[in-house]
Coordinates of C-alpha atoms in Angstrom, one line a residue:
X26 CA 82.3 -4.9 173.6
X27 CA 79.2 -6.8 172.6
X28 CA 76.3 -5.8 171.3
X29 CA 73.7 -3.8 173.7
X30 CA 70.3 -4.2 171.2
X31 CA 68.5 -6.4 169.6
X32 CA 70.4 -8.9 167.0
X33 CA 70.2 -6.6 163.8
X34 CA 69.3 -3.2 165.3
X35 CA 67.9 -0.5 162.5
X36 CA 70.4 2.1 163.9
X37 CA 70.9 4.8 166.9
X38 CA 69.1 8.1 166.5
X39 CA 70.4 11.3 168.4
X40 CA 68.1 13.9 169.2
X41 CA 65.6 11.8 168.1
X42 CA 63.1 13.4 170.6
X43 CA 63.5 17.2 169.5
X44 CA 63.4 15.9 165.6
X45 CA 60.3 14.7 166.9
X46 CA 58.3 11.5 167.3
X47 CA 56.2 11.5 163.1
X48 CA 58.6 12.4 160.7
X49 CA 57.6 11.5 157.2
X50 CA 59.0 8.5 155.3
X51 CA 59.9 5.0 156.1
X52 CA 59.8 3.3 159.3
X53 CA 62.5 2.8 161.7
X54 CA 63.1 0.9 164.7
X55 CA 64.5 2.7 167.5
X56 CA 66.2 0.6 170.6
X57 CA 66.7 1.3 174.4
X58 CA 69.5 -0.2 174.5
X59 CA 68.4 -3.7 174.8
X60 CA 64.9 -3.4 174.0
X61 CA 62.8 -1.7 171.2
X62 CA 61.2 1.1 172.8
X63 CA 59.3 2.8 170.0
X64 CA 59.0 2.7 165.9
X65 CA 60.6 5.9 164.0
X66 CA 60.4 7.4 160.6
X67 CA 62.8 8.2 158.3
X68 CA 62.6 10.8 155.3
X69 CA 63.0 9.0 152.3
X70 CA 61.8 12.2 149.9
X71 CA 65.5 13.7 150.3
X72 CA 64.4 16.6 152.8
X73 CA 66.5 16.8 155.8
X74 CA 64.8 16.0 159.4
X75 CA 65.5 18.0 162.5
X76 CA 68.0 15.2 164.0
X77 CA 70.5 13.3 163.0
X78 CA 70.7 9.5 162.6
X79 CA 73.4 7.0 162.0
X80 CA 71.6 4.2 160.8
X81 CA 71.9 0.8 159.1
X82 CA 69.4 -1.1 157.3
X83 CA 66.5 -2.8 158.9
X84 CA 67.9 -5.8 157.9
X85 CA 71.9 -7.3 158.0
X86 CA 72.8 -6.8 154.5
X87 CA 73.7 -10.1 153.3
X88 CA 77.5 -10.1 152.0
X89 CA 79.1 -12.9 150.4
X90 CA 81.9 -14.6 152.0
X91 CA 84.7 -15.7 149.8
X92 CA 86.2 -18.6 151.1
X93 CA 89.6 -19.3 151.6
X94 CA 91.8 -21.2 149.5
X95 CA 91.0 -24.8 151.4
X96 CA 94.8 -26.6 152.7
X97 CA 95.0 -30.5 152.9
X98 CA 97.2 -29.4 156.6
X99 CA 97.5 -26.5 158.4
X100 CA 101.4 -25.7 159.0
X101 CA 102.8 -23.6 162.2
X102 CA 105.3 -21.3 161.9
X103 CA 108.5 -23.1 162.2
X104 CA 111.4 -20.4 161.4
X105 CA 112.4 -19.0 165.0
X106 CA 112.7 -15.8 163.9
X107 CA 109.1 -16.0 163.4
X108 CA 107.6 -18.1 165.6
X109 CA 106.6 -15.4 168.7
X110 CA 106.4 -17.0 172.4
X111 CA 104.9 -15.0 175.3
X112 CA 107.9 -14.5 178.3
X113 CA 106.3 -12.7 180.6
X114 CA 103.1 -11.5 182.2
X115 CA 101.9 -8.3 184.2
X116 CA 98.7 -7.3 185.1
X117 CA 96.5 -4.3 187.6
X118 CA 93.2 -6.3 188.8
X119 CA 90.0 -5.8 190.7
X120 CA 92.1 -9.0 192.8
X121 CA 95.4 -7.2 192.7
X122 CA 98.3 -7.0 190.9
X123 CA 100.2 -10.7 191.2
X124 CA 99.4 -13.5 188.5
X125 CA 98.7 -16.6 190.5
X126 CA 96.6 -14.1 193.2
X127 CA 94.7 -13.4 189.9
X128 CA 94.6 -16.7 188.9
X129 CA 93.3 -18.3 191.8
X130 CA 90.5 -16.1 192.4
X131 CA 89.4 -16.6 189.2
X132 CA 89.6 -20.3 189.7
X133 CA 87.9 -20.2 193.1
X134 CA 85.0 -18.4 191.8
X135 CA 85.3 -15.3 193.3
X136 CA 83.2 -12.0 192.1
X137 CA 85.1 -9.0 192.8
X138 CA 82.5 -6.6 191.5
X139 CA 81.3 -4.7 194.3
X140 CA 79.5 -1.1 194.8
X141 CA 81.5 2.0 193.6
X142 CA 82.9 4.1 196.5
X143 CA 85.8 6.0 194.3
X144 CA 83.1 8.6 193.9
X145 CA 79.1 9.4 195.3
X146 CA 77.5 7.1 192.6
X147 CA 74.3 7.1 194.9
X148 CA 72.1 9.0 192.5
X149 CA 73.4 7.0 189.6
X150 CA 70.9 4.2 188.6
X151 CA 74.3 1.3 188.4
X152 CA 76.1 2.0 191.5
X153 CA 78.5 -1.1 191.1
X154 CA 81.6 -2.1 189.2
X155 CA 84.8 -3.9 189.1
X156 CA 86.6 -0.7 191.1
X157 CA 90.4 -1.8 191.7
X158 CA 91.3 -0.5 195.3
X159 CA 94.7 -0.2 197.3
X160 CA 96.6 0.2 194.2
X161 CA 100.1 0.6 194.3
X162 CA 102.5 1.9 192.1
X163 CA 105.7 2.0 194.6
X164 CA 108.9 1.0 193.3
X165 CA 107.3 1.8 189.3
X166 CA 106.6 5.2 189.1
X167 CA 107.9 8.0 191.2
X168 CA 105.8 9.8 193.6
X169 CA 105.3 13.3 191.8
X170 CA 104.4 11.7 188.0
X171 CA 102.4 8.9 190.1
X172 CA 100.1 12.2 191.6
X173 CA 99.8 13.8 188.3
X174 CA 99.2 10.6 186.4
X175 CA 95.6 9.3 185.4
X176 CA 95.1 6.3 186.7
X177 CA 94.6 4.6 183.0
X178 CA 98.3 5.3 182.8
X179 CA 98.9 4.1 186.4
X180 CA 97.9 0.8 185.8
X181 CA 99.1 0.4 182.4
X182 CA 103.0 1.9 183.4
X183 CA 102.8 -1.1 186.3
X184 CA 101.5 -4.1 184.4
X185 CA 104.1 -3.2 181.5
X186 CA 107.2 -2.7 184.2
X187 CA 105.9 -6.0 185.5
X188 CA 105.6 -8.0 182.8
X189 CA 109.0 -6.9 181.8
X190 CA 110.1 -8.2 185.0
X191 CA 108.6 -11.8 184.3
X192 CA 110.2 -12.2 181.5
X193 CA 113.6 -11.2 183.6
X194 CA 113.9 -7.8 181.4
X195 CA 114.5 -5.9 184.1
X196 CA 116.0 -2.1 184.1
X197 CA 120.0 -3.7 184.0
X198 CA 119.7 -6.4 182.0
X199 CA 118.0 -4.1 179.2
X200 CA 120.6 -1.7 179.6
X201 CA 122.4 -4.6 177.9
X202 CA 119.8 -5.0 175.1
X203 CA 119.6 -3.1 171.6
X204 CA 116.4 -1.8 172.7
X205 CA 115.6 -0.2 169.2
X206 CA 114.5 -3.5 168.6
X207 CA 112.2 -3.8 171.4
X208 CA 108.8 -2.4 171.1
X209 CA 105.8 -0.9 173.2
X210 CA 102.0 -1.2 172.1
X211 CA 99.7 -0.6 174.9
X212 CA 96.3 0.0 173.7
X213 CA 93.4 1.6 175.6
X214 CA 89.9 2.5 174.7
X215 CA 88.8 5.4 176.4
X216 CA 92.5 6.6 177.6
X217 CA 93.0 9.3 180.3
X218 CA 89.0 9.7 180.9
X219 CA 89.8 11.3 184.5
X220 CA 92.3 14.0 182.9
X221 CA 89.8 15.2 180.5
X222 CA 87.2 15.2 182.5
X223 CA 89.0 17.2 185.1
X224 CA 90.2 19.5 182.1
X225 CA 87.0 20.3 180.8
X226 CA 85.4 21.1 184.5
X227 CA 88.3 23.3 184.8
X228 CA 87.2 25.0 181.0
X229 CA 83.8 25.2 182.3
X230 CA 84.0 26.5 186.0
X231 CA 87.5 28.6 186.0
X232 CA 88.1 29.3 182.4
X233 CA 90.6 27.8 179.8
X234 CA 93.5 29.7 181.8
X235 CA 93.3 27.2 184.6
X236 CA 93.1 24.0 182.6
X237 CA 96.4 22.2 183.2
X238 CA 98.8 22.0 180.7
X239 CA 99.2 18.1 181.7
X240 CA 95.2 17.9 180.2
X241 CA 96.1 17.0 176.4
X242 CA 99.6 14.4 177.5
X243 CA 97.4 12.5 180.0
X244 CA 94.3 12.6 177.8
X245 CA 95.6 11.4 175.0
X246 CA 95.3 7.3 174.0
X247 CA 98.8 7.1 173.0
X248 CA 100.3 7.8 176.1
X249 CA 100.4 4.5 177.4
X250 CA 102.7 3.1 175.4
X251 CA 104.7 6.4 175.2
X252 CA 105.4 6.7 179.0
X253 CA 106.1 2.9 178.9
X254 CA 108.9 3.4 176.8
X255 CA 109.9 6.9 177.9
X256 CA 110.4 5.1 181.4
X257 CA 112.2 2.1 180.3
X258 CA 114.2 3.2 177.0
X259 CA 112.4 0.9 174.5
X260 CA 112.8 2.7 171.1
X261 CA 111.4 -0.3 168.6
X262 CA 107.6 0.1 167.4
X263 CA 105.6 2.2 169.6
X264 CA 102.1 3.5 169.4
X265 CA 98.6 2.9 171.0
X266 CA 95.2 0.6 169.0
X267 CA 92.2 1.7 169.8
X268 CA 89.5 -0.2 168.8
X269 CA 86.9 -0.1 171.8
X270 CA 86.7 -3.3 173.8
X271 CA 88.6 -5.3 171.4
X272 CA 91.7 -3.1 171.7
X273 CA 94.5 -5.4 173.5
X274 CA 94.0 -8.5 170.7
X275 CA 94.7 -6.0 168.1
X276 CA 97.5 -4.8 169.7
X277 CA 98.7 -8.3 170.3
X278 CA 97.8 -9.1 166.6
X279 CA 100.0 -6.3 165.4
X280 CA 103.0 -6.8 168.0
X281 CA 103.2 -10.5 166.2
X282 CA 103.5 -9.3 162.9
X283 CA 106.0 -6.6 163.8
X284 CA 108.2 -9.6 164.8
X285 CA 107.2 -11.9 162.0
X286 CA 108.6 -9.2 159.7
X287 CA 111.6 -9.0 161.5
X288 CA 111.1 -5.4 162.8
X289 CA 111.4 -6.0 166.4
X290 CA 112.8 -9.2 168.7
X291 CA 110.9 -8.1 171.5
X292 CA 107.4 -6.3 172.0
X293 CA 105.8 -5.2 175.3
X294 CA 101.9 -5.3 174.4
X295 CA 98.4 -5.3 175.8
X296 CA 95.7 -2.7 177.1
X297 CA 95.0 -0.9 180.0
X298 CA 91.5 1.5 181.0
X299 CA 90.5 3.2 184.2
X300 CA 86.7 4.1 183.3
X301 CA 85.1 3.8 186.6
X302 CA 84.8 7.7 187.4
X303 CA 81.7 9.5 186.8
X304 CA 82.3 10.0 183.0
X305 CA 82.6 6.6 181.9
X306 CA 79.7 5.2 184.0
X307 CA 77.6 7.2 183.5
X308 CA 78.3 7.4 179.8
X309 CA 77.6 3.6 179.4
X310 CA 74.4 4.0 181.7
X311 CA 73.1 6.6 178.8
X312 CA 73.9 3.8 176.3
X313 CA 72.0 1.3 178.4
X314 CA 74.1 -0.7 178.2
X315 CA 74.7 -2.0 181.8
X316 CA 73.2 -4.5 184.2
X317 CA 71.4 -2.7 186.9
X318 CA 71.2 -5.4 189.6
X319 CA 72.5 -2.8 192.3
X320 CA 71.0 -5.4 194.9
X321 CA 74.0 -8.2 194.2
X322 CA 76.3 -6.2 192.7
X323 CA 78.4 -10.3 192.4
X324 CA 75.7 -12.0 190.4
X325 CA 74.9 -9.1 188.0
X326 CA 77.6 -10.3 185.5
X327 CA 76.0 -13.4 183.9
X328 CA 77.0 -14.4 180.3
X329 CA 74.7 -17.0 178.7
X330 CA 72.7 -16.8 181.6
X331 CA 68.5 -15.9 180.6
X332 CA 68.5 -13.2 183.2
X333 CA 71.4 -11.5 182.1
X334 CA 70.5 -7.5 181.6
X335 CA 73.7 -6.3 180.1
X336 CA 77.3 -5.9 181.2
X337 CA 79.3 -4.6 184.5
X338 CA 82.1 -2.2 183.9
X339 CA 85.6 -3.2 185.2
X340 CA 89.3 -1.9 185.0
X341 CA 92.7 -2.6 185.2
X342 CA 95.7 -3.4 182.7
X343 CA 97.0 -6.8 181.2
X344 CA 100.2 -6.7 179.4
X345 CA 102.6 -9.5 177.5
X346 CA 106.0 -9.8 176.8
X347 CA 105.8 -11.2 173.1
X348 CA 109.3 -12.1 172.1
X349 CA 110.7 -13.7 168.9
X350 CA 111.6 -17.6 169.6
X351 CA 115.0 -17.4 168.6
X352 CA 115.4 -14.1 171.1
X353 CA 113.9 -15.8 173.7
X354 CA 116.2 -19.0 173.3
X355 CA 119.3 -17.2 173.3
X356 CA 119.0 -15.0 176.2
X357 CA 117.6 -17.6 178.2
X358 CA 114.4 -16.6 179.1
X359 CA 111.5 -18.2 180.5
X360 CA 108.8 -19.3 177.7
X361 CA 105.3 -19.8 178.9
X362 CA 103.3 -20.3 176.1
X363 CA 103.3 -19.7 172.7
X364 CA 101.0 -17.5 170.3
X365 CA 100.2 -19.2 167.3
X366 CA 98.4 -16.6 165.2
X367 CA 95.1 -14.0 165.4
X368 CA 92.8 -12.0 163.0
X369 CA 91.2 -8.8 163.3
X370 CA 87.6 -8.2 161.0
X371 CA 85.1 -5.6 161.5
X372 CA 80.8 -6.5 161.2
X373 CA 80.6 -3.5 158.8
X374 CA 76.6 -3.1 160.1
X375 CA 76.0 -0.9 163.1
X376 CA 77.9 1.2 165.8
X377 CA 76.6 -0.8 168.9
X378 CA 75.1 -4.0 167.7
X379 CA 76.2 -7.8 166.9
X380 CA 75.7 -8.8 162.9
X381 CA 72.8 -11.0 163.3
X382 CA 74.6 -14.0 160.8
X383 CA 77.6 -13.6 163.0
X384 CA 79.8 -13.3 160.0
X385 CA 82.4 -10.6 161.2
X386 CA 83.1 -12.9 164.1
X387 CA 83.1 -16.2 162.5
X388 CA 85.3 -15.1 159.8
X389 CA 87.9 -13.7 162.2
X390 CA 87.5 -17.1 163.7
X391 CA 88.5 -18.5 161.1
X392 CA 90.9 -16.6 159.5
X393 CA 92.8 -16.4 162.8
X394 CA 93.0 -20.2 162.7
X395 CA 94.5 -20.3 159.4
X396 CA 96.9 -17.8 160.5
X397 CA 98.1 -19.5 163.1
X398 CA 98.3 -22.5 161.1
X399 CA 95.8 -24.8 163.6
X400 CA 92.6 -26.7 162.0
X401 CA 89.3 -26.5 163.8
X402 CA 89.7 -30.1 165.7
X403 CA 93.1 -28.7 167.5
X404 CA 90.7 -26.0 169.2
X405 CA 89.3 -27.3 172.6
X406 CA 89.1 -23.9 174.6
X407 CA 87.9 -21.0 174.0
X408 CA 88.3 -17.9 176.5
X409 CA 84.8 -15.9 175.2
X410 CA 84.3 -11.8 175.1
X411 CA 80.9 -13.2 176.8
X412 CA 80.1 -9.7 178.4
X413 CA 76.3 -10.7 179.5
X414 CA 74.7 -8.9 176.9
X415 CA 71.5 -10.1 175.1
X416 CA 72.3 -10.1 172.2
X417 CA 76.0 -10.2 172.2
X418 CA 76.4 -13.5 174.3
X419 CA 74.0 -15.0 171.8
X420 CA 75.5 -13.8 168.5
X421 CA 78.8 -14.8 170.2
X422 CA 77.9 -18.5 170.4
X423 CA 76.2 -19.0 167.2
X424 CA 79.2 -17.9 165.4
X425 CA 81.8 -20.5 167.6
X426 CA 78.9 -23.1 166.6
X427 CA 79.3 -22.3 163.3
X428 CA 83.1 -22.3 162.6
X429 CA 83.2 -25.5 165.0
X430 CA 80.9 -28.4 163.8
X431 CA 82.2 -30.7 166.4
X432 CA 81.8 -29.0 170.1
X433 CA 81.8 -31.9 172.4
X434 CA 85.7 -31.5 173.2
X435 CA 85.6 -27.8 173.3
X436 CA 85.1 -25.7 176.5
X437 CA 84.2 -22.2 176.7
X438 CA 83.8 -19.5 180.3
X439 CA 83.5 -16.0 180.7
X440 CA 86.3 -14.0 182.7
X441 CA 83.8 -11.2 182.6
X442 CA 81.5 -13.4 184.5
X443 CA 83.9 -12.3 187.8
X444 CA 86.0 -9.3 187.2
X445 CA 83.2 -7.3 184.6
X446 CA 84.2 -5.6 181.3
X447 CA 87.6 -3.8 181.4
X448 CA 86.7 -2.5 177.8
X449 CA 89.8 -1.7 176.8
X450 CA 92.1 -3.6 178.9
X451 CA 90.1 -6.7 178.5
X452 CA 91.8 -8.7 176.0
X453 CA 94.8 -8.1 178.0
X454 CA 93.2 -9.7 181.0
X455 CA 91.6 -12.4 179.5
X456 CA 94.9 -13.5 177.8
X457 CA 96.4 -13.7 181.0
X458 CA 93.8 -15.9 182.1
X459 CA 93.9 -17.7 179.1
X460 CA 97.5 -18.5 179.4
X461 CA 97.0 -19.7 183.3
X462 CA 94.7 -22.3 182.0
X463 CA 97.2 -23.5 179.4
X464 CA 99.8 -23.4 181.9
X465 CA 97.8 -24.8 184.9
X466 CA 95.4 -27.7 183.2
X467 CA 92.4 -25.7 185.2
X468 CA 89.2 -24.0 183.7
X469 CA 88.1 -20.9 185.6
X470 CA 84.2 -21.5 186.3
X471 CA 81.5 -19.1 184.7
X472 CA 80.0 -17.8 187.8
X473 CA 76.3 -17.5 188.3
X474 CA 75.1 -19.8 185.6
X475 CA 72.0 -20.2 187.0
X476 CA 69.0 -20.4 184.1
X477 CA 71.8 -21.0 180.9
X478 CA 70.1 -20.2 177.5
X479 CA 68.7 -23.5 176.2
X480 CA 70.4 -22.4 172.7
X481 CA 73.8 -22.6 174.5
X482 CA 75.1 -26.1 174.1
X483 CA 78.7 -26.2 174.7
X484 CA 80.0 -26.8 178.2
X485 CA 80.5 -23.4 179.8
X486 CA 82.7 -24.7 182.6
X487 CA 79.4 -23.4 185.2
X488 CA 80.0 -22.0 188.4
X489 CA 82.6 -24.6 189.4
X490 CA 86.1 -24.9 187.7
X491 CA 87.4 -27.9 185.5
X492 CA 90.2 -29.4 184.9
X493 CA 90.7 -29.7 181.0
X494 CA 94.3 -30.1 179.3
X495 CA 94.5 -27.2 176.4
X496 CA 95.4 -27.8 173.5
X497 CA 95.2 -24.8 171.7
X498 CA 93.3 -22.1 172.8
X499 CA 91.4 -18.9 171.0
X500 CA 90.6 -15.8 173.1
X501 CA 87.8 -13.4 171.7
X502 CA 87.6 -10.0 171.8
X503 CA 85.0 -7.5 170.2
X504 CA 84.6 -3.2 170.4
X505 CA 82.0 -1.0 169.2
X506 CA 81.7 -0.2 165.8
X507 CA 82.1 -4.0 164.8
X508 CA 85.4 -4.4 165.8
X509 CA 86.4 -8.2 165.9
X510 CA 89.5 -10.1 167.4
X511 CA 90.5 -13.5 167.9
X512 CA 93.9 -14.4 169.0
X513 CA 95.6 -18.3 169.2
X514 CA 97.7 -19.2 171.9
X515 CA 98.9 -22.9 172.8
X516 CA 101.5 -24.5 174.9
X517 CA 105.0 -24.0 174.1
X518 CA 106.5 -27.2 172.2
X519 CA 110.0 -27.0 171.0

């Protein structure tokens, strides 16, 4: 998730207004979400105010970064035990549930953000999102669990139980399979928001008696992962990453090294969130973090565009089957692409809010290139976070600019741009449509580039799609609280 203030925000104040508006001491900045609203104080004689503030200083603290031991040539992974190749694919989607449906919709330009009707959103100030409808779980979960589920679970159960059939894992062939070494890490970042809202309006309006004792199990961010293997027997490394909107590269990040270290063969991985329900939007709408362009819902996602006014929730689930090459070879599976190598950093400077050096992302940039073993001039796409924030889209770019010197081969789009942000569940998607490109030799457009930021100067494949031959690709992925992710993937090559 990208920043929602201005580039180096002096912090978030809670119950700022009943602290009161002249507190004594030094100044402080406070934002509306993507604006400075107003100027605080804050106590600097040791007494305690009447709020409480989680702040940062005024200014990005400047930290050194150490550079990295400099290598005349990057090397890949060449030991097949360690090199990990993606073998199948599953995804839920605002266009469905089937790859090269998701794909092509992508490619053709299509917005599938439209206004909410899963609930009255009519006296909410955003009334649109990317709202999956006619979902289906028949033939992956059985009728009674599929009515108690939340649908975070729902979609994540699906796109794992599909992906495992893409990579032809199906129910008899791993009956076959020593499936302790198989693994499960489904990450999400909000996890069974419907449950727990439901559970606590049950607290509230009937009493604790008549919460139901499914509440905690479906609330719960591990879940995913856990009724993913319950229903398919997988008993290698299992647990959920939360880390906001950057969630499914860290869980893709950490499934690699579970098979680099020999731990696992095979690892089911990615992230799945269900947020559009009253909670989660209107939660976001008190960050102020949203676009509000209720009037064409289609065009309100915008990244890099000057009329952008912040992000467009989404859902859905995007999962990978990550597989050891030497696994993969021997059973005879199909190998789609291969994942070189990723980093994970954090900004270290503010809960909401982009580091205004862009250090935490370049870094991760670049440390996920030397982990993958690729030098800067082998990087000619890159699948951006680009959520159509301010100041994240900005703080975005300047950091690619600065790890890449030479642009004018690279492309970058926003899948965000068409599907909006499925927090969570994003990095999931996105390496999905990364993969496509790879795999297809076409560029989904950025949709509704229409007035791009003049400071934007790499081709951002606008409102049409491209054809462009990948050579290796990096997909980005940031959360609140200065989460950063960057994962490699590239063509398969024996």
């Amino acid at each position: 998730m990208a920043g929602i203030a201005g580039p180096c925000s002096s912090g978030v104040l809670f119950r700022a207004r009943e602290a009161g508006g002249n507190i004594n001491g030094a100044s402080m900045a406070q934002f509306d979400g993507l604006r400075q609203v107003e100027s605080m104080h804050m106590p600097v004689n040791g007494n305690k105010s009447n709020g409480f503030a989680f702040t940062s200083a005024p200014k990005c603290r400047t930290i050194k970064a150490m550079a990295s031991p400099t290598v005349s040539a990057p090397k890949r992974e060449k030991d097949p035990k360690k090199r990990t190749v993606i073998t199948g694919m599953g995804l839920v989607s605002v266009f469905g549930s089937d790859i090269d449906t998701f794909y092509n919709k992508l490619l053709e330009g299509e917005s599938g953000i439209t206004l909410i009707d899963r609930f009255d959103a009519s006296n909410f100030s955003v009334r649109f999102a990317g709202q999956i409808r006619d979902f289906s779980s028949k033939g992956y979960i059985d009728g009674k669990n599929d009515r108690r589920l939340d649908d975070c679970w729902r979609y994540g159960i699906v796109a794992g139980k599909k992906a495992l059939e893409d990579a032809n894992l199906g129910p008899q062939v791993l009956e076959t399979m020593d499936r302790t070494r198989i693994g499960v890490i489904v990450g999400t970042g909000m996890g069974g928001l419907t449950a727990f809202s439901a559970g606590v309006e049950s607290l509230i309006q009937k009493g604790y008696k008549k919460i139901s004792p499914f509440f905690i199990p479906y609330s719960i961010t591990n879940m995913g992962s856990a009724l993913l293997a319950i229903d398919t027997g997988l008993m290698g490394p299992n647990y959920s990453i939360s880390t906001a909107c950057a969630t499914a590269n860290y869980c893709f990040y950490a499934a690699a090294n579970h098979i680099r270290r020999g731990e696992a063969d095979i690892m089911v991985v990615g992230g799945t969130e269900a947020a559009v329900m009253p909670t989660g939007v209107g939660g976001f709408i008190a960050c102020r973090a949203l676009s509000q362009r209720n009037d064409e819902p289609h065009r309100a996602s915008r990244p890099w565009d000057k009329d952008r006014d912040g992000f467009v929730m989404g859902e859905g689930a995007g999962v990978l089957v990550m597989e050891s090459l030497e696994s993969a070879l021997n059973r005879g599976a199909p190998i789609i692409a291969e994942y070189l190598g990723g980093a994970v950093t954090c900004d270290a400077h503010h809960m909401t809010d982009p580091r205004s050096d862009g250090l935490g992302v370049s870094s991760c940039i670049t440390k996920s290139l030397e982990d993958a073993g690729v030098s800067h001039e082998e990087v000619n796409y890159v699948n951006a976070h680009a959520t159509s924030t301010l100041a994240g889209d900005l703080a975005e770019f300047s950091a690619i600019k600065k790890v890449f010197k030479d642009t004018s081969e690279i492309k970058i789009n926003g899948t965000k741009s068409m599907i909006g942000h499925g927090l969570g569940a994003a990095g999931g998607l996105e390496a999905i449509a990364t993969i496509k490109a790879i795999n297809t030799g076409w560029l989904h457009p950025t949709i509704n580039q229409d007035n791009l930021e003049p400071a934007v100067t790499i081709d951002t494949v606008p409102n049409v799609k491209k054809q462009h031959e990948v050579n290796v690709a990096i997909s980005n992925s940031f959360g609140f609280g200065g989460h950063n992710s960057v994962v490699v993937f590239a063509p398969f090559s024996p």
